[in-house]
PDB file of C-alpha atoms and ligand atoms in Angstrom:
ATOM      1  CA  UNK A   1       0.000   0.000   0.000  1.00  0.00           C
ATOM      2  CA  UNK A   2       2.215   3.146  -0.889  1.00  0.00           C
ATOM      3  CA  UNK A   3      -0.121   5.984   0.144  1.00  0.00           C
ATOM      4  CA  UNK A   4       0.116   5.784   4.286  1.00  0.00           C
ATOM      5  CA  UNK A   5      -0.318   8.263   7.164  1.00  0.00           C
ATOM      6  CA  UNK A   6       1.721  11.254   6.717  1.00  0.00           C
ATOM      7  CA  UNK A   7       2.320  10.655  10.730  1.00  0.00           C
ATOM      8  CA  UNK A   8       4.704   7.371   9.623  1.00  0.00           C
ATOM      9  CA  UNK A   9       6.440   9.239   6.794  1.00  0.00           C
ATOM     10  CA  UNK A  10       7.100  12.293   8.957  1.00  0.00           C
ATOM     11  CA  UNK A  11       8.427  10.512  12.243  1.00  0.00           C
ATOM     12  CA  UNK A  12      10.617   8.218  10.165  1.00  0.00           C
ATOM     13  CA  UNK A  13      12.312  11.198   8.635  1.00  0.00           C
ATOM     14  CA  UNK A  14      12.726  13.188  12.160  1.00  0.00           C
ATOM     15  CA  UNK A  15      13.693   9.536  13.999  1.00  0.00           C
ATOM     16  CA  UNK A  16      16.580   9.240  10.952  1.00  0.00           C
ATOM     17  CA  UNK A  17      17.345  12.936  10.321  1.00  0.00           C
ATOM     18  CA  UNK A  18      16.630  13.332   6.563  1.00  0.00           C
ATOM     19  CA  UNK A  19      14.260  15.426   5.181  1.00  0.00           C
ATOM     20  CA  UNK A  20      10.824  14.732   3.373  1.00  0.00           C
ATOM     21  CA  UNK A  21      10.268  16.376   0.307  1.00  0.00           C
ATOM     22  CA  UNK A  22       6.881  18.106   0.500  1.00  0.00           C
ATOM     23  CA  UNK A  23       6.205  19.312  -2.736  1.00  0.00           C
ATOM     24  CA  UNK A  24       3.220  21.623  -4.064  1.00  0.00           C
ATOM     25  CA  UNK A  25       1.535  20.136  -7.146  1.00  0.00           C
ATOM     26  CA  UNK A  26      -0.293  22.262  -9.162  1.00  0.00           C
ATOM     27  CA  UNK A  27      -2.234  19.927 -11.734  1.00  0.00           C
ATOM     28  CA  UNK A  28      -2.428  16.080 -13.051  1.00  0.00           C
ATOM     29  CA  UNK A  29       1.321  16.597 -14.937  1.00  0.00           C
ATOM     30  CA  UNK A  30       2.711  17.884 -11.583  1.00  0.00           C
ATOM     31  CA  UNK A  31       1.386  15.204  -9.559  1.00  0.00           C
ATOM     32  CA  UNK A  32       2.433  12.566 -11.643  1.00  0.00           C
ATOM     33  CA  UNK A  33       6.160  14.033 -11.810  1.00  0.00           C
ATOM     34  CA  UNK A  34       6.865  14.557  -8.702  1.00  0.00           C
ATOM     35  CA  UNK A  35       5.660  11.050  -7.681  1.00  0.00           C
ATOM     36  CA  UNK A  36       7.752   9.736 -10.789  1.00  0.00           C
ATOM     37  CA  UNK A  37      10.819  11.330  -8.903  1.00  0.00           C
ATOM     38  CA  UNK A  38       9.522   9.456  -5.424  1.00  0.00           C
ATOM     39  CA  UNK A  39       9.459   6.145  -7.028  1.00  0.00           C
ATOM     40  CA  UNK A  40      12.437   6.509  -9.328  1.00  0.00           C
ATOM     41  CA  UNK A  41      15.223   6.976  -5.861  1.00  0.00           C
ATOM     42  CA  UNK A  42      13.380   4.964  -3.504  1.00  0.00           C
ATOM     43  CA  UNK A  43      12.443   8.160  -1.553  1.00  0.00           C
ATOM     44  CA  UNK A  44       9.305   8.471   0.906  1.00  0.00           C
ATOM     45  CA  UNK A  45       7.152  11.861  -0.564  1.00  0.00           C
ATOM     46  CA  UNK A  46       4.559  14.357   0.432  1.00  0.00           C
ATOM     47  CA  UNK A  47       2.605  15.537  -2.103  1.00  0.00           C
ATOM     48  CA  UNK A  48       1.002  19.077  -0.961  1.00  0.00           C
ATOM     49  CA  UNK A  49      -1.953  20.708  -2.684  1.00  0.00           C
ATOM     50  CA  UNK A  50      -2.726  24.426  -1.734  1.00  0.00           C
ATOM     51  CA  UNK A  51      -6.660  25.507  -1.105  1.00  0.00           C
ATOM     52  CA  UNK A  52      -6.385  26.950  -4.723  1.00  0.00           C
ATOM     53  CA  UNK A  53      -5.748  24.121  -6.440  1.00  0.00           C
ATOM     54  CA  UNK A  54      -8.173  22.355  -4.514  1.00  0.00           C
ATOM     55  CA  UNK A  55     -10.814  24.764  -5.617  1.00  0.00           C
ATOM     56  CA  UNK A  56      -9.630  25.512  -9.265  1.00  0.00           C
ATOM     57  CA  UNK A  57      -9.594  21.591  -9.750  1.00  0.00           C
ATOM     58  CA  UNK A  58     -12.280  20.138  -7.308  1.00  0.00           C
ATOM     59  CA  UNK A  59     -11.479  18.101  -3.942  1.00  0.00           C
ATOM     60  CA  UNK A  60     -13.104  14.997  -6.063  1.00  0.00           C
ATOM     61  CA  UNK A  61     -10.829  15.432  -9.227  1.00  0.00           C
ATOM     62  CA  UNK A  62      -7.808  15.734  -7.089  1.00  0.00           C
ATOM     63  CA  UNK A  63      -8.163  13.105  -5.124  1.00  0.00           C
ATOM     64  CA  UNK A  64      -9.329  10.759  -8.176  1.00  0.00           C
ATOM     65  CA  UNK A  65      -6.172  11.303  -9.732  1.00  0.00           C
ATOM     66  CA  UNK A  66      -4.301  11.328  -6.363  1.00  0.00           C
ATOM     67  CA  UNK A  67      -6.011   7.391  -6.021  1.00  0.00           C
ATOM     68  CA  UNK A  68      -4.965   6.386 -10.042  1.00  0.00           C
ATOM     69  CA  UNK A  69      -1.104   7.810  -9.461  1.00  0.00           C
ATOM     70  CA  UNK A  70      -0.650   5.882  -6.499  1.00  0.00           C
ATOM     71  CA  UNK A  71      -1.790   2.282  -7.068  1.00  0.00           C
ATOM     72  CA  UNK A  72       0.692   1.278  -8.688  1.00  0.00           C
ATOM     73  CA  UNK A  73       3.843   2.656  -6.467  1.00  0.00           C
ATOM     74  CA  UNK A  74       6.003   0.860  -4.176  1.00  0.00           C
ATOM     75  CA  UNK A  75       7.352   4.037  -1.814  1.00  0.00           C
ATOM     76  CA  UNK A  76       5.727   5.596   0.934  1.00  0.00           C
ATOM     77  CA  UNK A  77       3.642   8.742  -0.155  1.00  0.00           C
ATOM     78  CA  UNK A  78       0.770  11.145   1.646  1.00  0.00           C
ATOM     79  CA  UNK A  79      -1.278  13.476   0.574  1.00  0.00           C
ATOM     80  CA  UNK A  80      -1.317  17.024   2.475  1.00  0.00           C
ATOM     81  CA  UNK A  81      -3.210  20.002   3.105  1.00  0.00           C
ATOM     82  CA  UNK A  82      -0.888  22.798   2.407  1.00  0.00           C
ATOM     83  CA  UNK A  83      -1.723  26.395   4.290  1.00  0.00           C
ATOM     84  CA  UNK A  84      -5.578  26.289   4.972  1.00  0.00           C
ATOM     85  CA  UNK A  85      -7.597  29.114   7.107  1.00  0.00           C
ATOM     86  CA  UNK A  86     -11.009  27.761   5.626  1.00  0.00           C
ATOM     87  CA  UNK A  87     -12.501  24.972   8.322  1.00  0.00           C
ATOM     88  CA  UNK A  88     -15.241  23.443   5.500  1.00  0.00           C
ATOM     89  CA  UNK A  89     -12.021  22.990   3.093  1.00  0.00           C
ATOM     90  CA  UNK A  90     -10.221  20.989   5.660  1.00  0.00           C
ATOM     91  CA  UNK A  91     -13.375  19.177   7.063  1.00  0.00           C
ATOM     92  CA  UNK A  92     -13.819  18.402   2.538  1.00  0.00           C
ATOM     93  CA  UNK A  93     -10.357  17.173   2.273  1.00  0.00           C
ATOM     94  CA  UNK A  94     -10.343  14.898   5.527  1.00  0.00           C
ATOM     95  CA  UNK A  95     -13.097  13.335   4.474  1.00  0.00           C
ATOM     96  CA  UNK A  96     -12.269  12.814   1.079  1.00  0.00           C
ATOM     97  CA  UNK A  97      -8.951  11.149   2.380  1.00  0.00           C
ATOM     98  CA  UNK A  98      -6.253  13.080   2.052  1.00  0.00           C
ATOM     99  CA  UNK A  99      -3.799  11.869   5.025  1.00  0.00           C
ATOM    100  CA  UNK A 100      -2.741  15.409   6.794  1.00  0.00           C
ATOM    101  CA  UNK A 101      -3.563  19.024   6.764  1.00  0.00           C
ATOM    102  CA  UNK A 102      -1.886  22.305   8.038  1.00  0.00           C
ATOM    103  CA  UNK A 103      -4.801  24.513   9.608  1.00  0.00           C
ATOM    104  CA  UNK A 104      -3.621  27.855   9.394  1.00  0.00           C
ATOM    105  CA  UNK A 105      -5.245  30.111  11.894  1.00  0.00           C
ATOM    106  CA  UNK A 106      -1.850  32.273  12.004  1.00  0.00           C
ATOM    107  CA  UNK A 107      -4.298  35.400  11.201  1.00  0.00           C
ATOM    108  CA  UNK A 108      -6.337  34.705  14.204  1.00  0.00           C
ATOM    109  CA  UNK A 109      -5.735  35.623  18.097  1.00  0.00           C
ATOM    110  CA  UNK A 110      -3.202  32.525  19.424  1.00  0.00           C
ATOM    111  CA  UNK A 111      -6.067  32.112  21.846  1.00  0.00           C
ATOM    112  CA  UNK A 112      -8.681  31.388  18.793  1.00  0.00           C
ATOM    113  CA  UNK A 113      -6.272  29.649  16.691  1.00  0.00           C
ATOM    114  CA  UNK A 114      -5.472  27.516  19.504  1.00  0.00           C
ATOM    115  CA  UNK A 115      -9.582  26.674  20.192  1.00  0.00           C
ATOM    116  CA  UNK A 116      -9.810  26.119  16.290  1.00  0.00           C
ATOM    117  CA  UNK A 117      -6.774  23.833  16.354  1.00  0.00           C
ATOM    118  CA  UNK A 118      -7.712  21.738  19.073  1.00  0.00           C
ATOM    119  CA  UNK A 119     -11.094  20.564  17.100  1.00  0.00           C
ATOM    120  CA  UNK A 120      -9.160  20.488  14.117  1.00  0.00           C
ATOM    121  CA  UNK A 121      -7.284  17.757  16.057  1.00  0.00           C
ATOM    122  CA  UNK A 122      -9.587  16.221  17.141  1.00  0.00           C
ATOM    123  CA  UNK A 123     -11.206  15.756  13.466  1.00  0.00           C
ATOM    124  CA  UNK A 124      -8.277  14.910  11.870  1.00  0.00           C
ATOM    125  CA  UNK A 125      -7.491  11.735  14.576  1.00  0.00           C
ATOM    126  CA  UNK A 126     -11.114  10.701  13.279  1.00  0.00           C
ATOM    127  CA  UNK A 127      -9.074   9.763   9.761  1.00  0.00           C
ATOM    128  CA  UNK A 128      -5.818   8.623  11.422  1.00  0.00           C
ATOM    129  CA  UNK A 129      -5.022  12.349   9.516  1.00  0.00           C
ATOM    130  CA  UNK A 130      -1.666  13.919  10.843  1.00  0.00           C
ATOM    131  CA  UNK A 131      -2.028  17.746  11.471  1.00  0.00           C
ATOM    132  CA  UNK A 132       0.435  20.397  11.523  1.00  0.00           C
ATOM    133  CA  UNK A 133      -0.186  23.988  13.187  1.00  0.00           C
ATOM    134  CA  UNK A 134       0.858  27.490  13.011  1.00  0.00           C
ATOM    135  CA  UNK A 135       0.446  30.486  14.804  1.00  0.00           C
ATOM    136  CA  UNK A 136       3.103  32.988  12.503  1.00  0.00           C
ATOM    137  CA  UNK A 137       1.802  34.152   9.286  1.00  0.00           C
ATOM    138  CA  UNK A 138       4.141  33.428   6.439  1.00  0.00           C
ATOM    139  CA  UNK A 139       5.045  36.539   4.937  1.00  0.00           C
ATOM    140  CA  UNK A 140       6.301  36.424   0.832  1.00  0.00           C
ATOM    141  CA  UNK A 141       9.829  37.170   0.105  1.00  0.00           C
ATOM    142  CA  UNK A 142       8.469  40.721  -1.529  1.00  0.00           C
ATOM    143  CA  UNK A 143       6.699  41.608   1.839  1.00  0.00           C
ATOM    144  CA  UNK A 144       9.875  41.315   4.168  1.00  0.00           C
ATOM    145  CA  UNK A 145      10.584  44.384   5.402  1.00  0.00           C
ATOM    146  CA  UNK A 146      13.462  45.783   7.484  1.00  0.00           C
ATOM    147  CA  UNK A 147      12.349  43.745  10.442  1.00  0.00           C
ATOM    148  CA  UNK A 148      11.869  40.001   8.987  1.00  0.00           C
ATOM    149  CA  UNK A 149      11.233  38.873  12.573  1.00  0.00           C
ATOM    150  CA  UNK A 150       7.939  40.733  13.134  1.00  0.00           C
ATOM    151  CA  UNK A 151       5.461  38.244  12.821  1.00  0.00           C
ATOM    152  CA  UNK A 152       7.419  36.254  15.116  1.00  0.00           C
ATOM    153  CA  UNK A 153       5.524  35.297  18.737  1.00  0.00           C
ATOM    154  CA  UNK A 154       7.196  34.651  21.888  1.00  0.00           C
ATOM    155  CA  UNK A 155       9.005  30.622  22.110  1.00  0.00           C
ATOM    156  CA  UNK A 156       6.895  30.332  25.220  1.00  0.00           C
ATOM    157  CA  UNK A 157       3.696  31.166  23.151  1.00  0.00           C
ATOM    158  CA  UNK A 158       4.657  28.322  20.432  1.00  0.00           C
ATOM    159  CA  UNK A 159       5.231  25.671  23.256  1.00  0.00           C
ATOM    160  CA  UNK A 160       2.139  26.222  24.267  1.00  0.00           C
ATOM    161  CA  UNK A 161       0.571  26.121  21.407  1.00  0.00           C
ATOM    162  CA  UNK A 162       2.235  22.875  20.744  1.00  0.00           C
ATOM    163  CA  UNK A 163       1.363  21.412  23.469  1.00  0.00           C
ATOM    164  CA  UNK A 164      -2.264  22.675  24.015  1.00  0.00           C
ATOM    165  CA  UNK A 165      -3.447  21.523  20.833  1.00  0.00           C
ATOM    166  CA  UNK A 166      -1.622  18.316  20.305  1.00  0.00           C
ATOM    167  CA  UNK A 167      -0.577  19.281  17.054  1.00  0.00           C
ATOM    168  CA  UNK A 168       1.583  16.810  14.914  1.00  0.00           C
ATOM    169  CA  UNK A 169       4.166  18.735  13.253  1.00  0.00           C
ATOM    170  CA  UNK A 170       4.893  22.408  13.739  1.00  0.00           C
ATOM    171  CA  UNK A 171       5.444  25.367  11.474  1.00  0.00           C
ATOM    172  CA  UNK A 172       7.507  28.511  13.043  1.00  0.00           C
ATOM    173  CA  UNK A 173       8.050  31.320  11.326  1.00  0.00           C
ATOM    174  CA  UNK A 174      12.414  31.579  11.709  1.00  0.00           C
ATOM    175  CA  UNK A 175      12.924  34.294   9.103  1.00  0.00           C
ATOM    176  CA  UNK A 176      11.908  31.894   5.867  1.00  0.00           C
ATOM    177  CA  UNK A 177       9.039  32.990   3.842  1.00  0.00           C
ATOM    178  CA  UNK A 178       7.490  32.121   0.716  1.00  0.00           C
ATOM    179  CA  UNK A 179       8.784  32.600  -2.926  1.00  0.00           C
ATOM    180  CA  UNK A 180      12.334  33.284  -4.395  1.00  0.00           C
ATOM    181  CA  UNK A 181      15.131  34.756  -1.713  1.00  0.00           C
ATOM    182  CA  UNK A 182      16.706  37.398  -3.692  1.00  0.00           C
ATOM    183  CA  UNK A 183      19.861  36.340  -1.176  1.00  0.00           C
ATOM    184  CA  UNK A 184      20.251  33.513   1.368  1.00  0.00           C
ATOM    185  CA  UNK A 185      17.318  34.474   3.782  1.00  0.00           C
ATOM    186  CA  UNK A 186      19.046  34.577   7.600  1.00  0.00           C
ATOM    187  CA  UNK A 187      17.383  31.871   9.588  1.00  0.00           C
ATOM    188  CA  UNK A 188      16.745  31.737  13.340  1.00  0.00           C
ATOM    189  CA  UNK A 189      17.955  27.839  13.365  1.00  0.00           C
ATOM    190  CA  UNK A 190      18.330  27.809  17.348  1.00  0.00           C
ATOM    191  CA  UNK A 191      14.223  28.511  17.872  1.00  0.00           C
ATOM    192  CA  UNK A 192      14.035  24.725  15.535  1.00  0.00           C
ATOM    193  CA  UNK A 193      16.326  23.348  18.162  1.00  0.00           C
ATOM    194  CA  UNK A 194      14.885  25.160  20.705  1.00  0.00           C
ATOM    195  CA  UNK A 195      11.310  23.894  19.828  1.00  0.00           C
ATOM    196  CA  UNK A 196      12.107  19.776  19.035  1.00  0.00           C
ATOM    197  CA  UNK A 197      13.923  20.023  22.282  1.00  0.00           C
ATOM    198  CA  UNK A 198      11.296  21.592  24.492  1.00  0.00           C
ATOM    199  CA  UNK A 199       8.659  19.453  22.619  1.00  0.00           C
ATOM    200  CA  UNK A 200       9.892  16.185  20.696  1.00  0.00           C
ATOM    201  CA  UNK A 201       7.251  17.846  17.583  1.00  0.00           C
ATOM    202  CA  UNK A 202       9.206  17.424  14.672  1.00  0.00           C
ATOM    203  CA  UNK A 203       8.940  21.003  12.621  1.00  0.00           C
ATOM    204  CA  UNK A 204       7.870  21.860   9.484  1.00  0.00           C
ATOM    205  CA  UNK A 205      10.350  24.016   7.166  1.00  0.00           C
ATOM    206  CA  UNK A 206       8.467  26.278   4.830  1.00  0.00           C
ATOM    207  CA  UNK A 207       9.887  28.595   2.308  1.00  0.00           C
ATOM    208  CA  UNK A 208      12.128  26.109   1.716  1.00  0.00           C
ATOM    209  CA  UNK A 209      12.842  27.244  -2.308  1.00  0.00           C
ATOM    210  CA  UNK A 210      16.048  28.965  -2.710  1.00  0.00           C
ATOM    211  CA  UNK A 211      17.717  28.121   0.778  1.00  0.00           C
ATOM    212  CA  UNK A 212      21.254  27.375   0.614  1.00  0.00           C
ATOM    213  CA  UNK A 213      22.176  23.418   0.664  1.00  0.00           C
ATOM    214  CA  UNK A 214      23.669  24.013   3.874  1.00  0.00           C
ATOM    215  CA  UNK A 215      20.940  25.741   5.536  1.00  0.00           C
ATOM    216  CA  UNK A 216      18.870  22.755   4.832  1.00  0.00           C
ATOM    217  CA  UNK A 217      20.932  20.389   5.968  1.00  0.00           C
ATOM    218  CA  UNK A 218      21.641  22.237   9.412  1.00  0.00           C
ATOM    219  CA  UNK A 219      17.964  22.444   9.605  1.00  0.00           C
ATOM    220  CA  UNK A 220      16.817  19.078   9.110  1.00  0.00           C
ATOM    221  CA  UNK A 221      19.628  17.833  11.911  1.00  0.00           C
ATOM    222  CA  UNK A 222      17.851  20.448  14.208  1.00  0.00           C
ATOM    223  CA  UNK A 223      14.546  18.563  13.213  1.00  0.00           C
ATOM    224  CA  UNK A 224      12.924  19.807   9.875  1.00  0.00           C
ATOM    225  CA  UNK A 225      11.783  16.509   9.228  1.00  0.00           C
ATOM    226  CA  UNK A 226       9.029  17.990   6.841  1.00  0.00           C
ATOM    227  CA  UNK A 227      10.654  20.269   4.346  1.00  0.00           C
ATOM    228  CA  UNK A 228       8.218  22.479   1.943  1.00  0.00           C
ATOM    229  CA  UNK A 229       9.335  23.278  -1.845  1.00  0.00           C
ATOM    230  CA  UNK A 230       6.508  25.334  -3.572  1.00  0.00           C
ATOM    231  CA  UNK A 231       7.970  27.953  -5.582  1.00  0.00           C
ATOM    232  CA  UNK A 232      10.932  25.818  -7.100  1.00  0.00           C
ATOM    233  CA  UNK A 233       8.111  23.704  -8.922  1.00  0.00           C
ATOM    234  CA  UNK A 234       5.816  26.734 -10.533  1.00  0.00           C
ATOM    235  CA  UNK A 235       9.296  28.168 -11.824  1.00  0.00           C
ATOM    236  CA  UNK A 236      10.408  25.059 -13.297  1.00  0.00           C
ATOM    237  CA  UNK A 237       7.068  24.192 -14.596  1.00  0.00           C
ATOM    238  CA  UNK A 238       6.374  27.416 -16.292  1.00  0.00           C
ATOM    239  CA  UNK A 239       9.887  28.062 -17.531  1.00  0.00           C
ATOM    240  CA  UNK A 240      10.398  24.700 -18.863  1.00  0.00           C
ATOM    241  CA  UNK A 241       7.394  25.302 -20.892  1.00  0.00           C
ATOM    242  CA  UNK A 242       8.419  28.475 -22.473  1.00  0.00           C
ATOM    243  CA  UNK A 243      11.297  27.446 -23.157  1.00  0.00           C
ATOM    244  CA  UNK A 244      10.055  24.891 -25.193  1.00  0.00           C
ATOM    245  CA  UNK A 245       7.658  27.427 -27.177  1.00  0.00           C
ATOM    246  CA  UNK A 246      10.150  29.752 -27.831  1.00  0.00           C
ATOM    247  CA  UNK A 247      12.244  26.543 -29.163  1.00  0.00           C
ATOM    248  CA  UNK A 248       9.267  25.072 -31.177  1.00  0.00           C
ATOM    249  CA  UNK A 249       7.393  28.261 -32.164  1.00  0.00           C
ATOM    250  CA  UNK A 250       5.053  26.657 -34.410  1.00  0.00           C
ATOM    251  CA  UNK A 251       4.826  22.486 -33.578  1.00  0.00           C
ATOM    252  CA  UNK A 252       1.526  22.629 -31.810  1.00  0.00           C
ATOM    253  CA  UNK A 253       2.001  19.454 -30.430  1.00  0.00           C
ATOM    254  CA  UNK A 254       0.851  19.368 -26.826  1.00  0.00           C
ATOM    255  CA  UNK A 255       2.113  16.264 -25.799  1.00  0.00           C
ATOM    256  CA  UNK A 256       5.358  17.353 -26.536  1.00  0.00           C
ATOM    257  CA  UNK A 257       5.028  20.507 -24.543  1.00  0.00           C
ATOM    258  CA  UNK A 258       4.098  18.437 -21.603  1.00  0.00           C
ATOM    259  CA  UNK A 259       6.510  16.149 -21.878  1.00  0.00           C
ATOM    260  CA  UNK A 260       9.347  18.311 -21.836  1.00  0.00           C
ATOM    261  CA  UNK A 261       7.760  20.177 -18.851  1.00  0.00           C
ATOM    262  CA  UNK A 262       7.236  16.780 -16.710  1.00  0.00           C
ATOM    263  CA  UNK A 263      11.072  16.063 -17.532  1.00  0.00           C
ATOM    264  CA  UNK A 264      11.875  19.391 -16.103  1.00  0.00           C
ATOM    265  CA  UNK A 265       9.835  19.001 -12.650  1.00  0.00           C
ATOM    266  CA  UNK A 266      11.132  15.393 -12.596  1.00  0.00           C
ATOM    267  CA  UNK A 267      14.694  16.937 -12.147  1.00  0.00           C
ATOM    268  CA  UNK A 268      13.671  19.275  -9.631  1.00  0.00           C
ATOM    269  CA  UNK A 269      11.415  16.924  -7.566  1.00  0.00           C
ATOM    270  CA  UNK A 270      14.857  14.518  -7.536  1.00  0.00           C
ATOM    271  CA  UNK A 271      17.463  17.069  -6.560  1.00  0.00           C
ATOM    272  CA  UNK A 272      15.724  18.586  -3.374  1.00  0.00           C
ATOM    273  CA  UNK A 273      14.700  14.949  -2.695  1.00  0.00           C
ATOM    274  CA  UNK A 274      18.587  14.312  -2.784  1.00  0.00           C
ATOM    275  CA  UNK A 275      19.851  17.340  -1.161  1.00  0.00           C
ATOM    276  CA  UNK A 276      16.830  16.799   1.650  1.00  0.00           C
ATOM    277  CA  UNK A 277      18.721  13.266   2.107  1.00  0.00           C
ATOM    278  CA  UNK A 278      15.477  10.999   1.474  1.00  0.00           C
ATOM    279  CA  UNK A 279      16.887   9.022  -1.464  1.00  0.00           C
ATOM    280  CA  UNK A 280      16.587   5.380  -1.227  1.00  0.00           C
ATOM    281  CA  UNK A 281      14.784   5.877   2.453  1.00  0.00           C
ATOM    282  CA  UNK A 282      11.660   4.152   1.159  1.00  0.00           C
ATOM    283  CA  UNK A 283      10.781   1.282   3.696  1.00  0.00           C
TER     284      UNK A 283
HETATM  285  P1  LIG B   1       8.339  28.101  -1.333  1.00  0.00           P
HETATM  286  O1  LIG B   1       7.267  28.513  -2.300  1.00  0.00           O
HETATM  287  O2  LIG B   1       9.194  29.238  -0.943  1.00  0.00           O
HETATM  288  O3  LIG B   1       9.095  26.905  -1.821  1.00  0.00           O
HETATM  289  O4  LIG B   1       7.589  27.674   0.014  1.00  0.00           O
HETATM  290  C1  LIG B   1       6.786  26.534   0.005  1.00  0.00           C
HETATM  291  C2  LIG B   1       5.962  26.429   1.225  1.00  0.00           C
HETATM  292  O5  LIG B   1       6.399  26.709   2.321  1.00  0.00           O
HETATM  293  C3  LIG B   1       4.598  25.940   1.047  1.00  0.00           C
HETATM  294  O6  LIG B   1       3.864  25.964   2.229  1.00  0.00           O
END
């Protein structure tokens, strides 16, 4: 049975040190490469779909194609929730079976979040569905300003967050944010340590597209067992694909097109797989 709960696949990689590969997908082609990538280095995968794509393709579609891409794999793969403030979207995706969500109530009080959380929890444990929590909105890269640490709580406040609501995996905001770094983004590594020691909750990296190879790897040791690569797939997705107009002006030949794109996102799927240290970890 390759698709299992993203619970196994996430305490594996924080028991071993290595990191999971949690990749956005954006449509069938997506999907398919990045699990391509999985299968092809013996790696363990989560595949993450954001609330968008969810709604632009339908909970039902997804998760059909989610249930054809998977049968016939032999690695460990889960499907996840990416970044989701809307409680009918998570209650939809639970119950459609997709094996972990990340509620985000990081634009509510702590005090709320925490309240919305805890019967998130409690949902989710209905499915044998792992959740992970935040309380620090993500910022983009374009929206960090002088002072990247402002949406930052107190460590105290994120332990007992952690602990209150049970919560799976944890997502702190250490200086990372979504989209492409125009530099190395500096990274408040000690509040990871800080947290897996205080807690034993393995942590969630986000913004993990255009960190240095030896940021990640110092971050996964602290305990970034779950590591989140968004942006590096829409880039090579889109660029990949015109390219390949620009190259063939006039072929009109979709399968082509596609072709050359899914080769491109296989590549990146299997180098941050590799440089995350899950090759050949599949059990
Ligand atoms: P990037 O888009 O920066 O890779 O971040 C991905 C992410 O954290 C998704 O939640």
């Amino acid at each position: 049975m390759p698709v299992v709960p993203t619970k196994d696949i996430v305490d594996r990689a924080f028991e071993e040190r290595y990191g999971v590969a949690a990749i956005n997908v954006v449509n069938d082609l997506t999907m398919e490469a990045v699990l391509a990538a999985a299968e092809e280095l013996r790696a363990p995968l989560i595949v993450q779909t954001s609330v968008k794509t969810v709604k632009s393709i339908g909970a039902d579609v997804v998760f059909a194609m989610w249930t054809e891409m998977t049968r016939h794999l032999s690695v460990p793969v889960a499907l996840h929730l990416d970044h989701c403030p809307e409680r009918e979207v998570i209650s939809l995706c639970l119950e459609k079976g997709w094996n972990s969500v990340l509620f985000d109530g990081s634009k509510l009080t702590v005090e709320e979040n925490t309240r919305q959380t805890l019967e998130v929890v409690e949902e989710a444990r209905g499915y044998g569905a792992l959740v992970e929590g935040e309380i620090e909105p993500f910022k983009r890269v374009e929206e960090m300003g002088a002072d990247e640490r402002e949406n930052e709580q107190a460590l105290a406040t994120a332990l007992e967050f952690i602990r209150t609501t049970g919560v799976d995996v944890y997502a702190p905001a250490i200086g990372n944010a979504h989209g492409m770094y125009t530099a190395a983004p500096k990274l408040d590594n000690q509040r990871v340590t800080d947290i897996v020691e205080a807690t034993g909750v393995p942590v969630a990296l986000h913004g993990g597209t255009g960190m240095t190879p030896d940021q990640f790897s110092d971050l996964i040791a602290r305990g970034c067992a779950k590591v989140n690569i968004s942006t590096a797939l829409k880039i090579r997705f889109m660029q990949s694909g015109y390219d390949y107009i620009t190259d063939h002006p006039t072929e009109y030949d979709p399968p082509k097109l596609f072709a050359h794109q899914r080769a491109a996102v296989v590549d990146m799927a299997k180098d941050h797989i590799r440089l995350f240290g899950g090759e050949g970890r599949a059990w």
